[in-house]
Coordinates of C-alpha atoms in Angstrom, one line a residue:
E21 CA 73.1 34.4 5.3
V22 CA 72.4 37.5 3.2
K23 CA 72.1 40.9 5.0
V24 CA 70.3 43.9 3.6
Y25 CA 71.4 47.4 4.7
P26 CA 69.6 50.6 4.1
G27 CA 70.4 52.2 0.8
M28 CA 71.5 49.0 -0.8
E29 CA 69.8 47.9 -4.1
R30 CA 70.4 44.3 -3.5
P31 CA 71.5 42.2 -0.6
L32 CA 75.2 41.5 -0.2
P33 CA 76.6 38.1 0.3
P34 CA 78.2 37.3 3.6
V35 CA 82.0 38.0 3.7
S36 CA 84.7 36.9 6.0
V37 CA 86.3 39.6 8.2
P38 CA 89.9 39.3 9.4
V39 CA 90.2 38.5 13.1
Q40 CA 92.6 41.4 13.8
V41 CA 90.0 43.8 12.4
M42 CA 87.1 42.4 14.2
N43 CA 89.0 42.4 17.5
Y44 CA 90.4 45.9 17.1
Q45 CA 91.0 47.7 20.4
P46 CA 92.7 51.1 21.0
T47 CA 96.2 50.9 22.4
P48 CA 97.2 52.5 25.8
Q49 CA 99.3 55.1 23.9
M50 CA 96.2 56.2 22.0
R51 CA 94.1 56.4 25.2
L52 CA 96.8 58.5 26.9
H53 CA 97.0 60.7 23.8
A54 CA 93.3 61.2 23.9
A55 CA 93.3 61.8 27.6
Y56 CA 95.9 64.6 27.5
G57 CA 94.6 66.7 24.7
G58 CA 94.2 64.6 21.6
M59 CA 96.0 65.0 18.4
T60 CA 97.7 68.2 17.6
G61 CA 97.6 67.8 13.8
P62 CA 94.6 67.3 11.6
W63 CA 92.6 64.1 11.7
P64 CA 93.8 61.5 9.2
S65 CA 91.9 61.6 6.0
P66 CA 89.5 58.8 5.2
V67 CA 90.6 55.9 3.2
E68 CA 90.0 56.4 -0.5
L69 CA 88.4 53.4 -1.9
P70 CA 88.7 52.6 -5.6
V71 CA 85.6 53.1 -7.7
L72 CA 84.1 49.7 -8.3
A73 CA 82.2 48.6 -11.2
P74 CA 78.5 48.3 -11.0
P75 CA 77.5 45.3 -9.0
Q76 CA 76.6 42.1 -10.9
V77 CA 74.0 39.8 -10.1
L78 CA 75.6 37.0 -8.2
P79 CA 74.1 33.9 -6.9
S80 CA 73.6 33.5 -3.3
V81 CA 76.7 31.5 -2.5
R82 CA 78.4 31.2 0.9
V83 CA 82.0 32.2 0.6
P84 CA 84.5 29.9 2.3
P85 CA 86.2 31.6 5.2
N86 CA 89.7 30.9 4.1
Q87 CA 89.2 32.3 0.6
S88 CA 91.1 35.6 0.3
D89 CA 91.0 36.6 -3.4
L90 CA 87.4 37.8 -3.5
T91 CA 86.0 41.2 -4.4
V92 CA 83.1 42.8 -2.7
A93 CA 80.8 45.3 -4.5
M94 CA 79.4 48.1 -2.4
P95 CA 77.0 50.8 -3.5
Q96 CA 78.6 54.3 -4.0
S97 CA 75.9 56.1 -2.0
L98 CA 76.7 54.0 1.1
L99 CA 80.4 54.8 0.7
H100 CA 79.6 58.6 0.4
R101 CA 77.4 58.4 3.5
M102 CA 80.0 56.6 5.5
D103 CA 82.6 59.2 4.4
G104 CA 80.3 62.0 5.4
V105 CA 79.7 60.5 8.8
V106 CA 83.4 59.9 9.4
S107 CA 84.3 63.5 8.2
S108 CA 81.6 65.0 10.5
L109 CA 83.0 62.9 13.4
E110 CA 86.5 64.0 12.5
R111 CA 85.4 67.7 12.5
E112 CA 83.7 67.4 15.9
L113 CA 86.7 65.6 17.3
S114 CA 89.1 68.3 15.9
E115 CA 86.9 71.0 17.3
D116 CA 86.9 69.3 20.7
V117 CA 90.7 68.9 20.5
H118 CA 91.1 72.6 19.5
V119 CA 88.9 73.7 22.4
T120 CA 90.8 71.5 24.9
S121 CA 94.1 72.8 23.6
N122 CA 92.9 76.4 23.9
E123 CA 91.8 75.7 27.5
R124 CA 95.1 74.1 28.2
D125 CA 96.9 77.1 26.8
D126 CA 94.8 79.4 28.9
N127 CA 95.5 77.3 32.0
L128 CA 99.3 77.4 31.3
R129 CA 99.1 81.2 30.7
S130 CA 97.3 81.7 34.0
V131 CA 99.9 79.5 35.7
L132 CA 102.7 81.6 34.1
E133 CA 100.9 84.8 35.2
L134 CA 100.7 83.5 38.8
N135 CA 104.4 82.6 38.6
D136 CA 105.2 86.2 37.4
E137 CA 103.1 87.6 40.2
A138 CA 104.9 85.4 42.7
M139 CA 108.3 86.5 41.3
R140 CA 107.1 90.2 41.7
E141 CA 106.1 89.5 45.3
I142 CA 109.5 87.9 46.0
K143 CA 111.3 90.9 44.5
A144 CA 109.1 93.2 46.6
L145 CA 109.9 91.2 49.7
R146 CA 113.6 91.4 48.8
R147 CA 113.4 95.2 48.4
R148 CA 111.7 95.4 51.8
E149 CA 114.3 93.2 53.3
R150 CA 117.0 95.6 51.9
Q151 CA 115.0 98.6 53.3
F152 CA 114.8 96.9 56.7
Q153 CA 118.6 96.2 56.6
D154 CA 119.2 99.9 55.7
E155 CA 117.0 101.0 58.6
F156 CA 118.8 98.6 61.0
M157 CA 122.1 100.0 59.9
Q158 CA 120.9 103.6 60.5
V159 CA 119.6 102.6 64.0
R160 CA 123.0 101.0 64.7
D161 CA 124.9 104.1 63.5
A162 CA 122.7 106.3 65.7
L163 CA 123.4 104.0 68.7
E164 CA 127.2 104.2 68.0
V165 CA 126.9 108.0 67.8
S166 CA 125.1 108.0 71.2
E167 CA 127.7 105.7 72.7
Q168 CA 130.5 108.0 71.4
Q169 CA 128.6 110.9 73.0
V170 CA 128.3 109.0 76.3
T171 CA 132.1 108.2 76.2
A172 CA 132.8 111.9 75.5
S173 CA 130.6 112.9 78.4
R174 CA 132.4 110.4 80.6
V175 CA 135.7 111.9 79.6
R176 CA 134.3 115.4 80.4
I177 CA 133.1 114.2 83.8
A178 CA 136.5 112.8 84.6
D179 CA 138.1 116.1 83.5
L180 CA 135.7 118.0 85.8
E181 CA 136.4 115.6 88.6
R182 CA 140.1 116.3 88.2
E183 CA 139.3 120.0 88.1
V184 CA 137.4 119.7 91.4
E185 CA 140.3 117.9 92.9
N186 CA 142.6 120.7 91.8
L187 CA 140.2 123.2 93.3
Q188 CA 140.1 121.2 96.6
Q189 CA 143.9 121.3 96.6
A190 CA 143.8 125.0 96.1
D191 CA 141.3 125.3 98.9
Q192 CA 143.6 123.3 101.1
A193 CA 146.5 125.6 100.2
K194 CA 144.4 128.6 101.0
S195 CA 143.4 127.1 104.3
Q196 CA 147.1 126.5 105.0
R197 CA 147.7 130.1 104.2
V198 CA 144.9 131.2 106.6
S199 CA 146.4 129.0 109.3
D200 CA 149.8 130.6 108.7
A201 CA 148.2 134.1 109.0
E202 CA 146.5 133.0 112.2
T203 CA 149.9 131.8 113.7
R204 CA 151.4 135.2 112.6
I205 CA 148.5 137.0 114.4
A206 CA 149.2 134.9 117.5
E207 CA 152.8 135.9 117.4
L208 CA 151.9 139.6 117.1
Q209 CA 149.5 139.2 120.0
R210 CA 152.3 137.6 122.1
E211 CA 154.6 140.6 121.2
L212 CA 151.8 143.0 122.1
T213 CA 151.4 141.3 125.5
A214 CA 155.2 141.6 126.0
V215 CA 155.0 145.3 125.2
C216 CA 152.2 145.7 127.6
A217 CA 154.2 143.9 130.3
A218 CA 157.1 146.2 129.5
E219 CA 154.8 149.2 129.9
E220 CA 153.6 148.0 133.2
A221 CA 157.2 147.5 134.3
G222 CA 157.9 151.0 133.2
A223 CA 155.0 152.3 135.2
R224 CA 156.2 150.5 138.3
Q225 CA 159.7 151.9 137.6
V226 CA 158.2 155.4 137.5
A227 CA 156.4 154.8 140.8
A228 CA 159.7 153.6 142.3
D229 CA 161.5 156.7 140.9
K230 CA 158.8 159.0 142.4
N231 CA 159.3 157.3 145.8
Q232 CA 163.0 157.7 145.4
I233 CA 162.5 161.4 144.5
S234 CA 160.4 162.0 147.7
D235 CA 163.0 160.1 149.7
M236 CA 166.1 161.6 148.2
S237 CA 165.7 165.3 147.7
R238 CA 169.3 165.5 146.8
E239 CA 168.7 163.7 143.5
L240 CA 165.7 165.9 142.5
A241 CA 167.2 167.2 139.3
S242 CA 168.3 163.8 138.3
A243 CA 164.9 162.4 139.3
R244 CA 163.2 165.1 137.2
I245 CA 165.4 164.2 134.3
A246 CA 164.7 160.6 134.8
E247 CA 161.0 161.3 135.0
E248 CA 161.0 163.3 131.8
A249 CA 162.9 160.4 130.2
G250 CA 160.4 157.9 131.5
S251 CA 157.5 160.1 130.3
R252 CA 159.1 160.3 126.9
Q253 CA 159.7 156.5 126.9
A254 CA 156.1 156.0 128.0
A255 CA 154.9 158.2 125.1
A256 CA 157.1 156.3 122.7
D257 CA 155.8 153.1 124.1
R258 CA 152.2 154.3 123.8
A259 CA 153.0 155.3 120.2
H260 CA 154.5 151.9 119.6
I261 CA 151.4 150.3 121.2
E262 CA 149.2 152.3 118.9
R263 CA 151.2 151.3 115.9
L264 CA 151.0 147.7 117.0
E265 CA 147.2 148.0 117.5
W266 CA 146.9 149.6 114.0
E267 CA 149.0 146.8 112.6
L268 CA 146.8 144.3 114.4
S269 CA 143.7 145.9 112.9
N270 CA 145.2 145.8 109.5
L271 CA 146.1 142.1 110.0
R272 CA 142.5 141.4 111.1
N273 CA 141.2 143.2 108.0
A274 CA 143.6 141.2 105.9
E275 CA 142.5 138.0 107.7
E276 CA 138.8 139.0 107.1
S277 CA 139.6 139.6 103.4
T278 CA 141.4 136.3 103.2
I279 CA 138.4 134.6 104.9
K280 CA 136.1 136.3 102.5
Q281 CA 138.2 135.3 99.6
S282 CA 138.3 131.7 100.9
S283 CA 134.5 131.7 101.4
S284 CA 134.1 133.1 97.8
D285 CA 136.5 130.4 96.6
R286 CA 134.3 127.8 98.5
H287 CA 131.2 129.3 96.9
R288 CA 133.0 129.0 93.5
I289 CA 133.8 125.4 94.3
V290 CA 130.2 124.7 95.2
E291 CA 129.1 126.4 92.0
L292 CA 131.6 124.3 90.0
E293 CA 130.4 121.2 91.8
S294 CA 126.8 122.1 90.9
R295 CA 128.0 122.7 87.4
L296 CA 129.6 119.3 87.4
T297 CA 126.4 117.6 88.5
E298 CA 124.4 119.5 85.8
I299 CA 127.0 118.7 83.1
S300 CA 127.0 115.0 84.2
A301 CA 123.2 115.0 83.9
S302 CA 123.4 116.3 80.3
E303 CA 125.2 113.4 78.6
A304 CA 124.2 114.2 75.0
R305 CA 125.5 117.7 74.9
L306 CA 127.0 118.9 71.7
S307 CA 130.7 118.9 71.1
H308 CA 130.8 122.7 70.6
S309 CA 129.3 123.3 74.0
A310 CA 131.7 120.8 75.5
K311 CA 134.6 122.6 73.9
V312 CA 133.3 126.0 75.2
A313 CA 132.8 124.5 78.7
S314 CA 136.4 123.1 78.6
D315 CA 137.7 126.5 77.5
M316 CA 135.8 128.2 80.3
A317 CA 137.0 125.6 82.8
S318 CA 140.6 126.2 81.6
K319 CA 140.1 130.0 81.9
Q320 CA 138.7 129.5 85.4
L321 CA 141.7 127.2 86.3
D322 CA 144.0 130.0 85.0
M323 CA 142.2 132.5 87.1
L324 CA 142.5 130.2 90.1
E325 CA 146.2 129.7 89.4
R326 CA 146.6 133.5 89.2
D327 CA 144.8 133.8 92.5
L328 CA 147.0 131.1 94.0
A329 CA 150.1 133.0 92.7
D330 CA 148.7 136.2 94.3
A331 CA 148.0 134.4 97.5
R332 CA 151.6 133.0 97.5
A333 CA 152.9 136.5 96.9
Q334 CA 150.8 137.8 99.7
H335 CA 152.1 135.1 101.9
S336 CA 155.7 136.0 101.0
T337 CA 155.0 139.6 101.7
L338 CA 153.4 138.7 105.1
R339 CA 156.5 136.7 105.9
Q340 CA 158.7 139.6 104.9
G341 CA 156.6 142.0 106.9
A342 CA 157.0 139.8 110.0
N343 CA 160.8 140.2 109.7
D344 CA 160.7 143.9 109.2
Y345 CA 157.9 145.8 111.1
E346 CA 158.6 149.3 109.9
S347 CA 158.7 148.4 106.2
T348 CA 155.6 146.3 106.8
I349 CA 153.7 149.3 108.1
R350 CA 154.5 151.4 105.0
D351 CA 154.0 148.5 102.6
R352 CA 150.6 147.5 104.1
E353 CA 148.9 150.7 103.0
Q354 CA 149.9 149.9 99.5
R355 CA 149.0 146.3 100.0
L356 CA 145.6 147.3 101.3
F357 CA 145.1 149.4 98.1
V358 CA 146.2 146.4 96.0
L359 CA 143.9 144.1 98.0
Q360 CA 141.0 146.5 97.4
Q361 CA 141.8 146.4 93.7
Q362 CA 142.0 142.6 93.8
L363 CA 138.7 142.5 95.7
T364 CA 137.1 144.6 93.0
E365 CA 138.6 142.4 90.3
E366 CA 137.5 139.3 92.2
Q367 CA 134.0 140.8 92.4
R368 CA 134.1 141.4 88.7
S369 CA 135.3 137.9 88.0
S370 CA 132.6 136.5 90.3
A371 CA 130.0 138.5 88.4
L372 CA 131.5 137.1 85.1
V373 CA 131.5 133.6 86.5
R374 CA 127.8 134.0 87.6
I375 CA 127.0 135.2 84.1
E376 CA 128.8 132.3 82.6
F377 CA 127.2 130.0 85.0
D378 CA 123.7 131.3 84.0
S379 CA 124.6 130.9 80.3
L380 CA 125.9 127.4 80.9
K381 CA 122.9 126.5 83.0
S382 CA 120.6 127.7 80.1
E383 CA 122.7 125.7 77.6
V384 CA 122.5 122.6 79.9
E385 CA 118.7 123.0 80.1
R386 CA 118.5 123.4 76.3
A387 CA 120.7 120.3 75.9
E388 CA 118.6 118.3 78.3
K389 CA 115.4 119.3 76.5
H390 CA 117.1 118.4 73.2
K391 CA 118.2 115.1 74.6
Q392 CA 114.7 114.3 75.9
E393 CA 113.2 115.3 72.5
A394 CA 115.8 113.1 70.7
I395 CA 115.0 110.2 73.0
R396 CA 111.3 110.6 72.5
N397 CA 111.7 110.9 68.7
H398 CA 114.0 107.9 68.7
D399 CA 111.5 105.8 70.7
G400 CA 108.7 106.9 68.4
Q401 CA 110.7 106.0 65.3
L402 CA 111.5 102.6 66.8
E403 CA 107.8 102.0 67.6
R404 CA 106.7 103.1 64.2
A405 CA 109.4 100.9 62.5
K406 CA 108.2 97.9 64.6
V407 CA 104.5 98.5 63.7
E408 CA 105.4 99.0 60.1
W409 CA 107.6 95.9 60.0
Q410 CA 104.8 93.8 61.7
Q411 CA 102.3 95.1 59.2
R412 CA 104.6 94.3 56.3
L413 CA 105.1 90.8 57.6
D414 CA 101.4 90.3 58.1
Q415 CA 100.8 91.5 54.5
A416 CA 103.5 89.2 53.2
A417 CA 101.9 86.3 55.1
E418 CA 98.5 87.2 53.7
R419 CA 99.8 87.4 50.2
E420 CA 101.6 84.1 50.6
G421 CA 98.4 82.5 51.9
R422 CA 96.5 84.0 48.9
L423 CA 99.1 82.7 46.5
T424 CA 99.0 79.2 48.1
A425 CA 95.2 79.2 48.0
D426 CA 95.3 80.3 44.4
L427 CA 97.8 77.6 43.5
E428 CA 95.8 74.9 45.2
A429 CA 92.6 76.2 43.5
L430 CA 94.5 76.1 40.2
R431 CA 95.7 72.6 40.8
A432 CA 92.2 71.4 41.7
K433 CA 90.8 73.2 38.6
V434 CA 93.5 71.6 36.4
A435 CA 92.8 68.2 37.9
R436 CA 89.0 68.6 37.5
E437 CA 89.4 69.7 33.9
Q438 CA 91.7 66.9 33.2
E439 CA 89.3 64.4 34.6
H440 CA 86.4 66.0 32.7
F441 CA 88.3 66.1 29.4
T442 CA 89.4 62.5 30.0
S443 CA 85.9 61.3 30.6
Q444 CA 84.6 63.3 27.6
L445 CA 87.4 62.0 25.4
D446 CA 86.8 58.4 26.6
D447 CA 83.1 58.7 25.8
Q448 CA 83.7 60.3 22.4
R449 CA 86.4 57.8 21.7
S450 CA 84.2 54.9 22.7
S451 CA 81.4 56.2 20.5
I452 CA 83.9 56.8 17.7
D453 CA 85.4 53.4 18.2
Q454 CA 81.9 51.8 18.0
Q455 CA 81.0 53.8 14.9
V456 CA 84.4 53.1 13.3
R457 CA 84.2 49.5 14.1
F458 CA 80.7 49.3 12.6
Q459 CA 81.9 51.2 9.5
M460 CA 85.0 49.1 9.3
E461 CA 83.0 45.9 9.5
E462 CA 80.7 47.1 6.8
K463 CA 83.7 48.2 4.6
L464 CA 85.7 45.1 5.3
R465 CA 82.7 42.9 4.3
S466 CA 82.7 44.7 1.0
Q467 CA 86.5 44.8 0.3
T468 CA 89.0 42.3 -0.8
E469 CA 92.3 41.1 0.4
Q470 CA 94.0 44.1 -1.2
M471 CA 91.8 46.3 0.9
R472 CA 92.8 44.4 3.9
L473 CA 96.5 44.8 3.1
D474 CA 95.9 48.5 2.5
F475 CA 94.1 48.8 5.8
E476 CA 97.0 47.0 7.6
Q477 CA 99.5 49.5 6.0
L478 CA 97.2 52.4 7.0
H479 CA 96.9 51.0 10.5
Q480 CA 100.7 50.7 10.8
Q481 CA 101.0 54.3 9.5
Q482 CA 98.4 55.5 12.0
Q483 CA 100.3 53.7 14.8
L484 CA 103.5 55.4 13.8
D485 CA 101.7 58.8 13.7
H486 CA 100.1 58.1 17.0
Q487 CA 103.5 57.1 18.5
R488 CA 105.1 60.3 17.1
Q489 CA 102.2 62.4 18.4
L490 CA 102.4 60.5 21.7
Q491 CA 106.1 61.3 21.9
E492 CA 105.4 65.0 21.2
Q493 CA 102.6 65.0 23.8
Q494 CA 104.9 63.3 26.3
E495 CA 107.5 65.9 25.6
E496 CA 104.9 68.6 26.2
L497 CA 103.8 66.8 29.4
Q498 CA 107.5 66.6 30.5
Q499 CA 107.8 70.4 29.9
H500 CA 104.7 71.0 31.8
F501 CA 105.9 68.8 34.7
E502 CA 109.3 70.6 34.6
A503 CA 107.4 74.0 34.7
N504 CA 105.4 72.7 37.7
E505 CA 108.6 71.5 39.4
R506 CA 110.2 74.9 38.8
H507 CA 107.1 76.6 40.2
Q508 CA 107.3 74.3 43.2
Q509 CA 111.0 75.1 43.6
K510 CA 110.2 78.8 43.4
L511 CA 107.5 78.4 46.1
K512 CA 110.1 76.5 48.2
E513 CA 112.6 79.3 47.7
Q514 CA 109.9 81.8 48.6
E515 CA 109.2 79.9 51.8
A516 CA 112.9 79.7 52.6
I517 CA 113.2 83.5 52.0
Q518 CA 110.2 84.0 54.2
Q519 CA 111.7 81.9 57.0
E520 CA 115.0 83.7 56.6
L521 CA 113.2 87.1 56.8
Q522 CA 111.4 85.9 59.9
S523 CA 114.7 84.7 61.5
R524 CA 116.3 88.0 60.6
H525 CA 113.4 89.9 62.1
D526 CA 113.6 87.8 65.3
L527 CA 117.4 88.4 65.4
Q528 CA 116.9 92.2 64.9
L529 CA 114.3 92.3 67.6
Q530 CA 116.6 90.4 69.9
Q531 CA 119.4 92.9 69.1
L532 CA 117.1 95.8 69.8
R533 CA 116.0 94.2 73.1
D534 CA 119.7 93.7 74.0
L535 CA 120.5 97.3 73.1
R536 CA 117.6 98.6 75.2
E537 CA 118.7 96.5 78.1
E538 CA 122.2 97.8 77.7
A539 CA 120.8 101.4 77.6
L540 CA 118.8 100.7 80.8
Q541 CA 121.9 99.3 82.5
E542 CA 123.9 102.3 81.4
K543 CA 121.1 104.6 82.8
H544 CA 121.1 102.7 86.1
F545 CA 124.9 103.0 86.3
R546 CA 124.7 106.7 85.6
E547 CA 122.0 107.1 88.3
E548 CA 124.2 105.3 90.8
T549 CA 127.2 107.4 89.9
L550 CA 125.1 110.5 90.2
R551 CA 123.9 109.3 93.6
E552 CA 127.5 108.6 94.7
K553 CA 128.5 112.1 93.4
H554 CA 125.6 113.7 95.4
V555 CA 126.7 111.7 98.5
L556 CA 130.3 112.9 98.0
E557 CA 129.1 116.5 97.5
E558 CA 127.1 116.3 100.7
Q559 CA 130.1 115.0 102.5
L560 CA 132.2 117.8 101.1
R561 CA 129.6 120.4 102.1
H562 CA 129.5 118.9 105.7
Q563 CA 133.3 119.0 105.8
H564 CA 133.3 122.6 104.6
V565 CA 130.7 123.5 107.3
R566 CA 132.8 121.8 109.9
D567 CA 135.9 123.6 108.8
E568 CA 134.0 126.9 108.9
Q569 CA 132.7 126.1 112.4
L570 CA 136.3 125.2 113.5
R571 CA 137.6 128.4 112.0
E572 CA 134.9 130.5 113.7
E573 CA 135.6 128.8 117.0
Q574 CA 139.3 129.6 116.6
V575 CA 138.5 133.2 115.8
R576 CA 136.3 133.4 118.8
E577 CA 139.0 131.9 121.0
Q578 CA 141.5 134.4 119.6
Q579 CA 139.1 137.3 120.2
L580 CA 138.5 136.1 123.8
R581 CA 142.3 135.8 124.3
H582 CA 142.8 139.3 123.0
Q583 CA 140.1 140.7 125.1
H584 CA 141.5 138.9 128.1
V585 CA 145.0 140.3 127.4

């Protein structure tokens, strides 16, 4: 049958259309290409049809379907109209493809910007990790310094304990010297009692002589001579007794001076023990003050050694005076003068020691205050570091959450845009396919077998172009997928870094807790040692008190014996 189309001057006879053209369907590669952005190059130009001669009047004859060497005459206006429609559709499709490519580039650019921001965040986290490591190293160095100071203080405490032991030994030597002096005094008392007994015997002898003088008048002259001799002997004995009493008083004065010296030494020992407790309490004292204290302690030890040498010299002089009474009486006056000078020197040294003790006490108080301030500052720094670290970790977690949310939103946006573009391209492609099919049917009805061959060649060329474009698009998709994989890998690395930072943070917190527990244990140990020292000091004080009481009782007994004698 003859069909008449708009714009045609006369109806066209029916023509046979090839089956492959009538059943034309887009390939999956073409659909995928349209779904992922369309063609990157320009749309293929429309087929240029040869200019046909003006149509001739042909009879209305049905053409056999198998006849292929027929020519179809089409009006030029219809061809121009079809070309205009195809070119407009091509322009619209190229504009849509350009818009989709621009949007895709914007999306890729935003993804790259997000990747750059994530890399910057990772670098910032690494810098913070290095800062935390530096802070941890500083804290560990400070702890090592404090441990060194503690060891130095322990060494100083051991030295002071040895010094206390030496002083105790010196005190024992002095007590031994006092006991020797007491034995010497007892010997002198025994000699005094012997002299008194001799005096009494002389008095009895004088009485017997007087009786003999009254009985024997013949021996009056001899009795008078004997009486004068007895009186002279009595005067000599009285002078000797007075000398012995004076010597006894000197010995008592010497004993009192030695007792005073021993009491001053005990006071010095107590002061040194108090200094020991105060120095043991100040563990973080500076090295300079420790050296000064050690020098002062060495000076005091030297002074004590000199005192011990003087005491030994005094003991030797006392022993020599026991052997020779007359030389002792002459030498004791000089010794009393020397002892007075030594007493004045000892008073000066005690004043100097008190001054040094006051200065050391002030230094110890300052060191204790400095230690407490350093401990408070260190605790404050630790608390501030913990708070700052927790804030940084919270900020990093928030930023990681924001990055994850942005990435998920970007993925959802890309998926929505892909679905939207796919639906639009499918709709456009279906409409274009329908229009092209209609136009192709119209053209193929008006063309010959040569046009069919040209169309087949063109179709093959289009397929090759589509395959090439599809390969390019697949390469772009592969690059995009690789970029996504790299981004995923970076996110995984960031998560691994975050986990590592968290593990390091936990490890550092555990180390800080362990260090704090060790410090508390060390503090408890020091408190126990201080308590033990206080107990030992109390025991020493009680022992000194008992010794003093025993000495006082011995002195009282000796006084009672002397009074009794």
